[in-house]
Amino acid sequence: MLGKLNLTIQADEFNQSRMTEMSYSTPIKLMRPFYLDDIGTAYVYLMDLAGGVLAGDQLHYNICVNPRAHLYLTNTTATKIHPMENGFANIQSRFYIGEHASLEYFPEEVILFEKSKLENDTIVELSSNSVFVFSEIIFMGRKHYGELHKFSKFRTNFVIKLDGKTIIWEKFDISPVTRHLNGLGYMEQNSHYGSMYLYSKENDGKLLALIREMMQGMNEKLHMGCSLHTSGMLIVKALSNNQYSIQRGFKKIWQMIRPILLKEEMPHIRK
């Protein structure tokens, strides 16, 4: 099955961010946007009508946020990668964020079932005056079903470009068949791995210190660290045994940072 989404967000004369181009095919479906803040952000939910991803499935996402537009994108449920005897699934995502535009991307977790194989390719193109936050949580197997670290393969290629120049390139290819993931330096008995990337030209050492100070006071069951790339990209990594701790940790960070970068408080997002 090949599912495609093409979405373009454009700011109108009243600074409301509108869908000016939208097309999708099964199993992807898009809900109409709603508005919760004063900067005209379009809040949009993605839906998966198939209930999961099977061998041979491909999902292609092409999302463009034009200059001065704002998009908050999430989905309604976890992405389930089902068992595969043969073949693999592929997810390709491409994001473009124009000048003075913003993208907030907070999807639910990706669940790797036993014997699942997933290839995940993401390219993000940023403009120097844009604001960008991107989160991802990978569940390395349903532990309550005895499937922890029993997926067959997970490959990811994650690229971020700033004004056409590659600033972040993160690539890994892991298979529990060839590598013991419980060992030191890997998952270390944790079931969930989370990443969050935050970009703004205002990012600096003070913001990094603020995030690290908040992390120390978090009452969550997780291990979390943050670093500042020379490009101005803040990178947060987390390990936990449940997705909720990582989600809450990422949410607390963004709730603190959003008023600084977007000059707008974070509204309540219903799930």
XYZ file of N, CA and C in Angstrom:
813
model
N 0.841 -1.192 0.000
C 0.000 0.000 0.000
C 0.882 1.250 0.000
N 0.558 2.204 -0.836
C 1.292 3.458 -0.920
C 0.385 4.596 -0.477
N 0.704 5.185 0.678
C -0.043 6.334 1.171
C 0.766 7.600 1.007
N 0.113 8.659 0.520
C 0.809 9.922 0.278
C 0.062 11.085 0.914
N 0.834 12.042 1.399
C 0.265 13.294 1.896
C 1.071 14.456 1.345
N 0.386 15.392 0.712
C 0.986 16.669 0.311
C 0.214 17.776 0.999
N 0.910 18.570 1.788
C 0.261 19.611 2.580
C 1.075 20.892 2.520
N 0.396 21.985 2.184
C 1.027 23.306 2.182
C 0.233 24.239 3.072
N 0.939 24.944 3.963
C 0.328 25.899 4.883
C 0.785 27.297 4.502
N -0.190 28.195 4.346
C 0.093 29.568 3.908
C -0.604 30.548 4.846
N 0.085 31.617 5.216
C -0.512 32.655 6.054
C -1.360 33.586 5.192
N -2.592 33.869 5.626
C -3.449 34.783 4.878
C -3.240 36.222 5.337
N -4.071 37.141 4.827
C -3.884 38.568 5.141
C -4.172 38.895 6.601
N -4.823 37.964 7.307
C -5.118 38.167 8.725
C -4.158 37.371 9.622
N -3.070 36.877 9.016
C -2.056 36.086 9.723
C -2.603 34.772 10.271
N -3.677 34.266 9.677
C -4.159 32.925 9.983
C -3.489 31.950 9.022
N -2.994 30.853 9.543
C -2.327 29.854 8.713
C -3.367 28.896 8.136
N -3.452 28.857 6.822
C -4.481 28.086 6.133
C -3.870 26.984 5.277
N -4.660 25.921 5.050
C -4.269 24.893 4.091
C -4.559 25.407 2.678
N -3.513 25.634 1.897
C -3.718 26.070 0.520
C -3.537 24.919 -0.468
N -2.935 23.848 -0.005
C -2.823 22.631 -0.813
C -2.920 21.441 0.121
N -3.775 20.501 -0.217
C -3.927 19.314 0.604
C -4.403 18.160 -0.280
N -3.633 17.098 -0.295
C -4.047 15.874 -0.972
C -3.470 14.694 -0.209
N -4.256 13.641 -0.100
C -3.780 12.453 0.605
C -4.465 11.224 0.039
N -3.830 10.088 0.280
C -4.387 8.819 -0.174
C -4.304 7.807 0.957
N -5.203 6.830 0.926
C -5.290 5.798 1.964
C -3.934 5.112 2.151
N -3.521 4.887 3.402
C -4.308 4.956 4.642
C -4.216 6.286 5.382
N -3.607 7.298 4.780
C -3.435 8.588 5.445
C -4.700 9.421 5.296
N -5.087 10.061 6.366
C -6.196 11.006 6.330
C -5.854 12.202 7.212
N -6.368 13.349 6.831
C -6.049 14.594 7.527
C -7.324 15.252 8.022
N -7.309 15.694 9.272
C -8.458 16.426 9.811
C -8.332 17.909 9.491
N -9.455 18.585 9.481
C -9.439 20.033 9.255
C -8.723 20.720 10.407
N -7.998 21.809 10.132
C -7.258 22.486 11.201
C -8.183 23.230 12.155
N -7.699 23.412 13.361
C -8.386 24.276 14.315
C -7.355 25.224 14.910
N -7.832 26.261 15.600
C -6.970 27.373 15.998
C -7.114 27.635 17.491
N -5.950 27.683 18.175
C -5.960 27.773 19.631
C -5.110 28.917 20.178
N -4.412 29.649 19.313
C -3.549 30.707 19.837
C -3.720 31.991 19.027
N -2.982 33.012 19.410
C -3.137 34.338 18.801
C -2.199 34.582 17.635
N -1.341 33.619 17.303
C -0.449 33.813 16.164
C -0.954 33.056 14.925
N -2.160 32.495 15.039
C -2.799 31.876 13.877
C -2.290 30.497 13.515
N -1.707 29.780 14.459
C -1.191 28.436 14.191
C -2.317 27.495 13.768
N -2.073 26.741 12.705
C -3.002 25.687 12.295
C -2.639 24.419 13.049
N -3.583 23.915 13.860
C -3.385 22.675 14.611
C -4.046 21.545 13.828
N -3.236 20.569 13.417
C -3.704 19.554 12.471
C -3.385 18.158 13.007
N -4.386 17.250 12.869
C -4.215 15.851 13.249
C -4.101 14.984 12.003
N -3.109 14.078 12.017
C -3.006 13.022 11.019
C -3.680 11.760 11.553
N -4.301 10.998 10.657
C -4.918 9.734 11.049
C -4.440 8.606 10.136
N -4.308 7.416 10.719
C -3.947 6.213 9.976
C -5.161 5.303 9.945
N -5.776 5.144 8.772
C -6.996 4.365 8.644
C -6.734 2.868 8.603
N -5.474 2.474 8.413
C -5.175 1.045 8.252
C -4.932 0.343 9.579
N -4.648 1.075 10.623
C -4.380 0.458 11.917
C -2.978 -0.077 12.071
N -2.099 0.215 11.128
C -0.725 -0.255 11.231
C -0.065 -0.348 9.873
N 1.234 -0.650 9.897
C 2.047 -0.704 8.685
C 2.532 -2.138 8.478
N 2.376 -2.635 7.241
C 2.737 -4.011 6.900
C 3.903 -4.025 5.920
N 4.431 -5.220 5.667
C 5.526 -5.378 4.709
C 5.107 -4.846 3.339
N 5.974 -4.085 2.729
C 5.695 -3.509 1.416
C 4.989 -2.174 1.456
N 4.473 -1.777 2.609
C 3.791 -0.492 2.716
C 4.797 0.654 2.621
N 4.344 1.745 1.994
C 5.141 2.962 1.907
C 4.257 4.146 2.291
N 4.778 5.009 3.139
C 4.087 6.237 3.521
C 4.987 7.413 3.177
N 4.475 8.329 2.355
C 5.249 9.480 1.908
C 4.561 10.761 2.377
N 5.296 11.582 3.118
C 4.767 12.840 3.634
C 5.585 13.996 3.061
N 4.901 14.972 2.481
C 5.553 16.163 1.955
C 4.828 17.383 2.529
N 5.475 18.073 3.465
C 4.807 19.139 4.216
C 5.585 20.433 4.066
N 4.907 21.468 3.615
C 5.525 22.768 3.361
C 4.823 23.836 4.201
N 5.593 24.535 5.018
C 5.077 25.651 5.802
C 5.701 26.928 5.224
N 4.919 27.676 4.495
C 5.435 28.832 3.786
C 5.765 29.990 4.742
N 6.498 31.002 4.251
C 6.912 32.113 5.111
C 5.759 32.705 5.923
N 6.041 32.908 7.220
C 5.143 33.537 8.201
C 3.936 32.671 8.578
N 3.908 31.441 8.121
C 2.835 30.526 8.516
C 3.297 29.679 9.701
N 2.321 29.104 10.410
C 2.626 28.307 11.604
C 1.787 27.027 11.583
N 2.450 25.900 11.836
C 1.776 24.596 11.826
C 2.171 23.790 13.053
N 1.157 23.261 13.747
C 1.358 22.258 14.794
C 0.774 20.967 14.262
N 1.611 19.932 14.146
C 1.197 18.677 13.531
C 1.387 17.530 14.509
N 0.351 16.714 14.635
C 0.432 15.518 15.469
C -0.435 14.436 14.833
N -0.501 13.266 15.462
C -1.395 12.225 14.967
C -2.256 11.703 16.098
N -3.226 10.874 15.751
C -4.222 10.458 16.736
C -3.846 9.190 17.483
N -2.900 8.439 16.963
C -2.556 7.165 17.592
C -1.129 6.777 17.243
N -0.604 5.796 17.944
C 0.744 5.308 17.667
C 0.816 4.682 16.275
N 2.004 4.735 15.678
C 2.256 4.072 14.402
C 2.764 2.664 14.686
N 1.979 1.656 14.317
C 2.301 0.261 14.634
C 2.956 -0.412 13.428
N 4.174 -0.898 13.630
C 4.898 -1.608 12.573
C 4.745 -3.107 12.831
N 3.908 -3.752 12.042
C 3.511 -5.139 12.296
C 4.587 -6.143 11.857
N 4.478 -7.422 12.324
C 5.453 -8.457 11.946
C 5.521 -8.637 10.431
N 6.744 -8.968 9.951
C 6.976 -9.116 8.520
C 7.881 -10.317 8.281
N 7.359 -11.318 7.606
C 8.182 -12.473 7.265
C 9.131 -12.136 6.119
N 8.634 -11.336 5.174
C 9.442 -10.935 4.019
C 9.230 -9.445 3.756
N 10.239 -8.801 3.190
C 10.120 -7.396 2.852
C 10.235 -6.487 4.065
N 9.919 -5.195 3.850
C 10.016 -4.201 4.899
C 9.058 -3.060 4.602
N 8.878 -2.189 5.571
C 8.060 -0.988 5.388
C 8.974 0.226 5.277
N 8.487 1.254 4.594
C 9.291 2.455 4.398
C 8.440 3.701 4.647
N 8.970 4.622 5.448
C 8.323 5.904 5.692
C 9.275 7.009 5.240
N 8.810 7.863 4.340
C 9.603 8.987 3.862
C 8.884 10.288 4.194
N 9.599 11.185 4.858
C 9.012 12.465 5.264
C 9.920 13.603 4.830
N 9.298 14.629 4.271
C 10.057 15.820 3.867
C 9.311 17.053 4.371
N 10.033 17.907 5.096
C 9.459 19.117 5.670
C 10.223 20.339 5.166
N 9.472 21.374 4.815
C 10.074 22.656 4.459
C 9.455 23.740 5.335
N 10.293 24.555 5.981
C 9.814 25.643 6.846
C 10.440 26.942 6.359
N 9.596 27.874 5.900
C 10.062 29.120 5.312
C 10.467 30.159 6.346
N 10.867 31.322 5.856
C 11.301 32.419 6.715
C 10.171 32.865 7.644
N 10.520 33.047 8.914
C 9.582 33.507 9.948
C 8.375 32.572 10.090
N 8.538 31.328 9.651
C 7.492 30.311 9.804
C 7.891 29.368 10.940
N 6.935 28.537 11.375
C 7.249 27.570 12.436
C 6.537 26.255 12.177
N 7.211 25.176 12.581
C 6.628 23.835 12.575
C 6.851 23.209 13.938
N 5.754 22.743 14.547
C 5.813 21.979 15.792
C 5.285 20.589 15.471
N 6.138 19.595 15.595
C 5.772 18.227 15.195
C 5.909 17.313 16.397
N 4.767 16.840 16.915
C 4.726 15.983 18.098
C 3.863 14.751 17.832
N 4.374 13.777 17.082
C 3.602 12.557 16.819
C 3.614 11.611 18.016
N 2.711 10.649 17.998
C 2.730 9.581 18.980
C 3.884 8.620 18.654
N 4.100 7.648 19.503
C 5.244 6.759 19.366
C 5.122 5.843 18.145
N 6.271 5.345 17.705
C 6.352 4.294 16.696
C 6.630 2.986 17.436
N 5.779 1.979 17.219
C 5.912 0.702 17.928
C 6.448 -0.358 16.967
N 7.601 -0.933 17.307
C 8.215 -1.986 16.503
C 7.790 -3.346 17.038
N 6.883 -4.016 16.326
C 6.445 -5.348 16.730
C 7.562 -6.371 16.460
N 7.383 -7.576 17.028
C 8.322 -8.658 16.772
C 8.394 -8.950 15.267
N 9.613 -9.115 14.764
C 9.902 -9.427 13.362
C 9.541 -8.290 12.406
N 9.377 -7.093 12.911
C 9.085 -5.952 12.030
C 10.376 -5.389 11.445
N 10.238 -4.771 10.271
C 11.379 -4.152 9.584
C 10.933 -2.786 9.058
N 11.610 -1.739 9.498
C 11.221 -0.387 9.110
C 12.434 0.400 8.648
N 12.264 1.074 7.503
C 13.236 2.050 7.027
C 12.562 3.417 7.052
N 13.197 4.360 7.726
C 12.590 5.669 7.990
C 13.535 6.762 7.506
N 13.117 7.530 6.506
C 13.949 8.589 5.931
C 13.257 9.940 6.098
N 13.960 10.885 6.712
C 13.384 12.205 6.981
C 14.368 13.294 6.555
N 13.867 14.272 5.812
C 14.659 15.447 5.430
C 13.891 16.692 5.863
N 14.563 17.563 6.596
C 13.972 18.816 7.058
C 14.770 19.970 6.460
N 14.084 20.905 5.797
C 14.736 22.080 5.225
C 14.256 23.322 5.966
N 15.188 23.949 6.685
C 14.879 25.118 7.499
C 15.391 26.392 6.855
N 14.741 27.492 7.202
C 15.237 28.824 6.865
C 15.812 29.449 8.134
N 16.738 30.373 7.970
C 17.488 30.884 9.119
C 16.608 31.564 10.156
N 15.483 32.136 9.741
C 14.599 32.820 10.681
C 13.370 31.992 11.056
N 13.411 30.707 10.791
C 12.285 29.839 11.133
C 12.443 29.309 12.555
N 11.343 28.725 13.071
C 11.343 28.051 14.363
C 10.851 26.626 14.133
N 11.555 25.673 14.729
C 11.299 24.277 14.427
C 11.459 23.445 15.689
N 10.456 22.587 15.969
C 10.591 21.588 17.025
C 10.043 20.273 16.495
N 10.807 19.214 16.676
C 10.489 17.912 16.097
C 10.764 16.862 17.160
N 9.783 16.009 17.438
C 9.988 14.948 18.423
C 9.699 13.594 17.797
N 10.346 12.583 18.351
C 10.152 11.209 17.885
C 10.395 10.272 19.056
N 9.513 9.289 19.224
C 9.671 8.280 20.272
C 9.540 6.898 19.633
N 10.543 6.052 19.845
C 10.551 4.703 19.298
C 10.375 3.707 20.440
N 9.357 2.849 20.319
C 9.098 1.776 21.278
C 9.722 0.512 20.700
N 10.780 0.019 21.354
C 11.592 -1.061 20.815
C 10.985 -2.454 21.049
N 9.676 -2.558 21.007
C 9.032 -3.859 21.174
C 8.074 -3.868 22.348
N 6.941 -4.527 22.178
C 5.909 -4.576 23.223
C 6.378 -5.500 24.347
N 6.922 -4.919 25.390
C 7.557 -5.706 26.447
C 6.568 -6.590 27.197
N 5.307 -6.159 27.325
C 4.322 -6.958 28.046
C 3.871 -8.186 27.237
N 4.255 -8.212 25.955
C 4.000 -9.384 25.110
C 5.283 -10.194 24.892
N 6.327 -9.845 25.613
C 7.601 -10.544 25.463
C 8.318 -10.223 24.172
N 8.054 -9.030 23.579
C 8.630 -8.689 22.280
C 9.729 -7.631 22.366
N 10.186 -7.294 23.556
C 11.184 -6.243 23.682
C 12.465 -6.617 22.927
N 12.875 -5.706 22.034
C 14.095 -5.866 21.234
C 14.042 -7.119 20.362
N 12.836 -7.465 19.886
C 12.696 -8.622 19.011
C 12.265 -8.236 17.594
N 12.314 -6.939 17.280
C 12.087 -6.534 15.894
C 13.277 -7.015 15.061
N 13.091 -7.093 13.746
C 14.164 -7.603 12.890
C 15.153 -6.518 12.486
N 14.620 -5.320 12.150
C 15.519 -4.269 11.681
C 14.847 -2.909 11.806
N 15.648 -1.924 12.191
C 15.181 -0.534 12.197
C 16.314 0.340 11.670
N 16.059 0.965 10.516
C 17.040 1.872 9.925
C 16.438 3.262 9.808
N 17.196 4.257 10.222
C 16.714 5.628 10.102
C 17.802 6.521 9.532
N 17.383 7.443 8.691
C 18.283 8.434 8.102
C 17.613 9.792 8.274
N 18.161 10.628 9.152
C 17.526 11.890 9.535
C 18.462 13.041 9.191
N 18.002 13.922 8.306
C 18.821 15.030 7.810
C 18.108 16.349 8.054
N 18.840 17.326 8.592
C 18.319 18.683 8.735
C 19.232 19.630 7.980
N 18.620 20.452 7.126
C 19.370 21.450 6.362
C 18.941 22.847 6.773
N 19.902 23.745 6.854
C 19.636 25.149 7.175
C 20.105 26.004 6.014
N 19.148 26.677 5.365
C 19.450 27.479 4.170
C 20.223 26.653 3.135
N 19.809 25.391 2.977
C 20.394 24.527 1.964
C 21.631 23.760 2.388
N 22.188 24.058 3.554
C 23.397 23.403 4.029
C 23.057 22.380 5.101
N 23.567 21.168 4.966
C 23.310 20.114 5.951
C 23.996 20.455 7.268
N 23.207 20.494 8.338
C 23.772 20.786 9.659
C 23.667 19.587 10.603
N 22.670 18.730 10.395
C 22.489 17.532 11.211
C 22.278 16.343 10.276
N 23.032 15.292 10.492
C 22.841 14.052 9.737
C 22.990 12.910 10.730
N 21.875 12.308 11.064
C 21.852 11.241 12.057
C 21.388 9.964 11.374
N 22.208 8.964 11.422
C 21.892 7.726 10.710
C 22.282 6.536 11.573
N 21.356 5.594 11.729
C 21.722 4.326 12.355
C 20.879 3.195 11.802
N 21.467 2.024 11.898
C 20.864 0.799 11.363
C 21.059 -0.269 12.429
N 19.980 -0.654 13.098
C 20.114 -1.586 14.214
C 19.261 -2.833 14.002
N 19.802 -3.940 14.466
C 19.099 -5.214 14.416
C 19.464 -6.003 15.663
N 18.487 -6.346 16.485
C 18.781 -7.149 17.682
C 19.397 -8.506 17.359
N 19.267 -8.953 16.107
C 19.858 -10.235 15.708
C 21.375 -10.151 15.723
N 21.914 -8.986 15.352
C 23.369 -8.824 15.252
C 23.961 -7.975 16.372
N 23.116 -7.332 17.173
C 23.614 -6.439 18.221
C 22.737 -6.562 19.458
N 23.370 -6.743 20.610
C 22.634 -6.889 21.861
C 22.272 -5.495 22.390
N 20.995 -5.131 22.310
C 20.588 -3.765 22.627
C 20.511 -3.476 24.117
N 20.562 -4.483 24.952
C 20.512 -4.244 26.394
C 21.859 -3.837 26.973
N 22.907 -3.894 26.146
C 24.252 -3.631 26.636
C 24.515 -2.170 26.929
N 25.676 -1.928 27.569
C 26.104 -0.583 27.923
C 26.282 0.262 26.665
N 25.718 1.457 26.698
C 25.818 2.348 25.553
C 24.696 2.196 24.547
N 23.793 1.232 24.785
C 22.646 1.053 23.897
C 21.362 1.359 24.696
N 20.391 0.486 24.674
C 19.134 0.768 25.370
C 19.225 0.518 26.875
N 20.129 -0.354 27.298
C 20.372 -0.603 28.727
C 19.072 -0.895 29.484
N 18.339 -1.888 29.021
C 17.087 -2.353 29.635
C 15.909 -1.403 29.437
N 16.089 -0.301 28.747
C 14.981 0.614 28.474
C 14.245 0.203 27.201
N 12.973 0.504 27.158
C 12.141 0.113 26.013
C 11.847 1.266 25.054
N 12.051 2.513 25.501
C 11.687 3.678 24.688
C 12.884 4.617 24.502
N 13.032 5.054 23.261
C 14.112 5.978 22.895
C 13.483 7.219 22.268
N 13.772 8.388 22.819
C 13.160 9.618 22.336
C 14.181 10.647 21.886
N 13.806 11.413 20.858
C 14.639 12.504 20.353
C 13.773 13.742 20.162
N 14.347 14.895 20.467
C 13.672 16.157 20.183
C 14.706 17.153 19.675
N 14.348 17.846 18.601
C 15.228 18.831 17.980
C 14.512 20.176 18.001
N 15.215 21.218 18.448
C 14.631 22.552 18.517
C 15.577 23.533 17.844
N 15.041 24.277 16.869
C 15.878 25.272 16.193
C 15.244 26.653 16.246
N 16.087 27.628 16.527
C 15.774 29.045 16.382
C 17.105 29.775 16.376
N 17.167 30.864 15.658
C 18.423 31.627 15.671
C 18.682 32.259 17.042
N 17.657 32.242 17.916
C 17.816 32.773 19.268
C 18.411 31.745 20.229
N 18.540 30.493 19.817
C 19.094 29.468 20.699
C 20.532 29.814 21.078
N 20.836 29.703 22.349
C 22.188 29.987 22.824
C 22.468 29.195 24.095
N 23.624 29.461 24.683
C 24.018 28.749 25.881
C 23.089 28.986 27.053
N 22.485 30.168 27.124
C 21.559 30.459 28.216
C 20.318 29.577 28.132
N 19.826 29.385 26.915
C 18.656 28.529 26.721
C 19.006 27.071 27.045
N 20.195 26.655 26.658
C 20.656 25.305 26.986
C 20.714 25.115 28.501
N 21.262 26.098 29.203
C 21.350 26.010 30.668
C 19.971 25.963 31.303
N 19.029 26.710 30.722
C 17.659 26.729 31.234
C 17.008 25.351 31.104
N 17.206 24.712 29.953
C 16.648 23.377 29.727
C 17.282 22.359 30.669
N 18.597 22.419 30.821
C 19.284 21.473 31.701
C 18.847 21.641 33.158
N 18.618 22.891 33.551
C 18.139 23.138 34.915
C 16.748 22.534 35.108
N 15.888 22.672 34.092
C 14.557 22.091 34.176
C 14.637 20.568 34.259
N 15.526 19.968 33.487
C 15.672 18.517 33.489
C 16.005 17.989 34.884
N 16.842 18.703 35.591
C 17.247 18.267 36.922
C 16.068 18.236 37.891
N 15.078 19.072 37.641
C 13.926 19.128 38.529
C 12.748 18.293 38.084
N 12.897 17.562 36.963
C 11.793 16.749 36.457
C 11.550 15.544 37.349
N 10.298 15.305 37.679
C 9.919 14.131 38.467
C 9.380 13.069 37.530
N 10.254 12.585 36.646
C 9.865 11.588 35.653
C 10.854 10.427 35.680
N 10.371 9.250 35.299
C 11.220 8.061 35.261
C 11.886 7.960 33.891
N 12.953 8.736 33.712
C 13.657 8.721 32.442
C 15.068 9.255 32.614
N 15.903 8.976 31.616
C 17.245 9.538 31.523
C 17.219 10.509 30.349
N 17.660 11.736 30.576
C 17.538 12.745 29.533
C 18.770 13.645 29.526
N 19.191 14.033 28.325
C 20.304 14.951 28.173
C 20.039 15.924 27.040
N 20.724 17.068 27.065
C 20.520 18.104 26.044
C 21.865 18.709 25.656
N 22.024 18.986 24.373
C 23.240 19.619 23.877
C 22.875 20.700 22.863
N 23.815 21.614 22.613
C 23.619 22.709 21.660
C 24.616 22.549 20.525
N 24.094 22.323 19.315
C 24.940 22.201 18.132
C 25.423 23.592 17.713
N 26.544 23.641 17.009
C 27.104 24.930 16.585
C 26.169 25.695 15.650
N 25.248 24.995 15.012
C 24.278 25.635 14.114
C 23.176 26.362 14.872
N 23.058 26.110 16.187
C 21.959 26.655 16.974
C 20.861 25.649 17.226
N 21.060 24.397 16.826
C 20.079 23.342 17.055
C 20.255 22.763 18.458
N 19.189 22.811 19.230
C 19.176 22.146 20.524
C 18.692 20.712 20.318
N 19.429 19.744 20.862
C 19.108 18.327 20.670
C 18.908 17.682 22.031
N 17.742 17.071 22.216
C 17.409 16.391 23.464
C 17.251 14.904 23.171
N 17.887 14.070 23.984
C 17.767 12.626 23.864
C 17.250 12.061 25.180
N 16.438 11.004 25.097
C 15.836 10.441 26.307
C 15.695 8.934 26.200
N 15.847 8.259 27.337
C 15.584 6.829 27.475
C 14.624 6.618 28.628
N 13.681 5.689 28.446
C 12.725 5.394 29.508
C 12.108 4.025 29.256
N 11.315 3.584 30.217
C 10.558 2.342 30.048
C 9.086 2.606 29.768
N 8.735 3.849 29.475
C 7.370 4.168 29.032
C 7.389 5.447 28.234
N 6.463 5.553 27.272
C 6.437 6.729 26.416
C 5.916 7.959 27.126
N 5.107 7.767 28.172
C 4.479 8.914 28.820
C 5.500 9.807 29.517
N 6.511 9.205 30.125
C 7.546 10.002 30.786
C 8.296 10.857 29.766
N 8.618 10.272 28.610
C 9.318 11.037 27.571
C 8.416 12.120 27.009
N 7.148 11.782 26.741
C 6.212 12.775 26.217
C 6.057 13.950 27.174
N 5.906 13.640 28.460
C 5.755 14.715 29.445
C 7.030 15.547 29.548
N 8.184 14.877 29.484
C 9.443 15.606 29.545
C 9.603 16.553 28.372
N 9.326 16.067 27.161
C 9.409 16.925 25.974
C 8.395 18.070 26.054
N 7.194 17.757 26.530
C 6.151 18.775 26.631
C 6.546 19.884 27.601
N 7.120 19.508 28.742
C 7.531 20.511 29.730
C 8.603 21.437 29.165
N 9.542 20.857 28.416
C 10.588 21.678 27.805
C 9.988 22.665 26.814
N 9.096 22.161 25.939
C 8.523 23.040 24.911
C 7.579 24.072 25.525
N 6.866 23.714 26.565
C 6.016 24.695 27.241
C 6.838 25.850 27.793
N 8.037 25.569 28.237
C 8.911 26.615 28.747
C 9.537 27.442 27.617
N 9.916 26.763 26.517
C 10.658 27.416 25.444
C 9.746 28.150 24.459
N 8.539 27.647 24.226
C 7.666 28.228 23.197
C 7.399 29.720 23.390
N 7.102 30.195 24.609
C 6.885 31.636 24.766
C 8.124 32.475 24.441
N 9.308 31.875 24.560
C 10.540 32.591 24.244
C 10.738 32.676 22.734
N 10.496 31.573 22.028
C 10.774 31.514 20.596
C 9.613 31.991 19.729
N 8.376 31.704 20.156
C 7.206 32.081 19.358
C 6.379 33.194 19.983
N 6.777 33.627 21.188
C 6.065 34.707 21.896
C 4.595 34.342 22.128
N 4.353 33.063 22.396
C 2.998 32.574 22.589
C 3.030 31.355 23.503
N 2.126 31.332 24.487
C 2.053 30.191 25.397
C 1.568 28.944 24.653
N 1.908 27.798 25.194
C 1.481 26.526 24.613
C 0.055 26.226 25.058
N -0.898 26.097 24.133
C -2.275 25.764 24.533
C -2.412 24.289 24.893
N -3.534 23.931 25.457
C -3.805 22.525 25.766
C -4.213 21.799 24.480
N -3.518 20.695 24.191
C -3.801 19.890 23.004
C -4.523 18.635 23.430
N -5.766 18.439 22.973
C -6.534 17.262 23.350
C -6.097 16.048 22.560
N -6.011 14.925 23.269
C -5.693 13.643 22.635
C -6.686 12.597 23.118
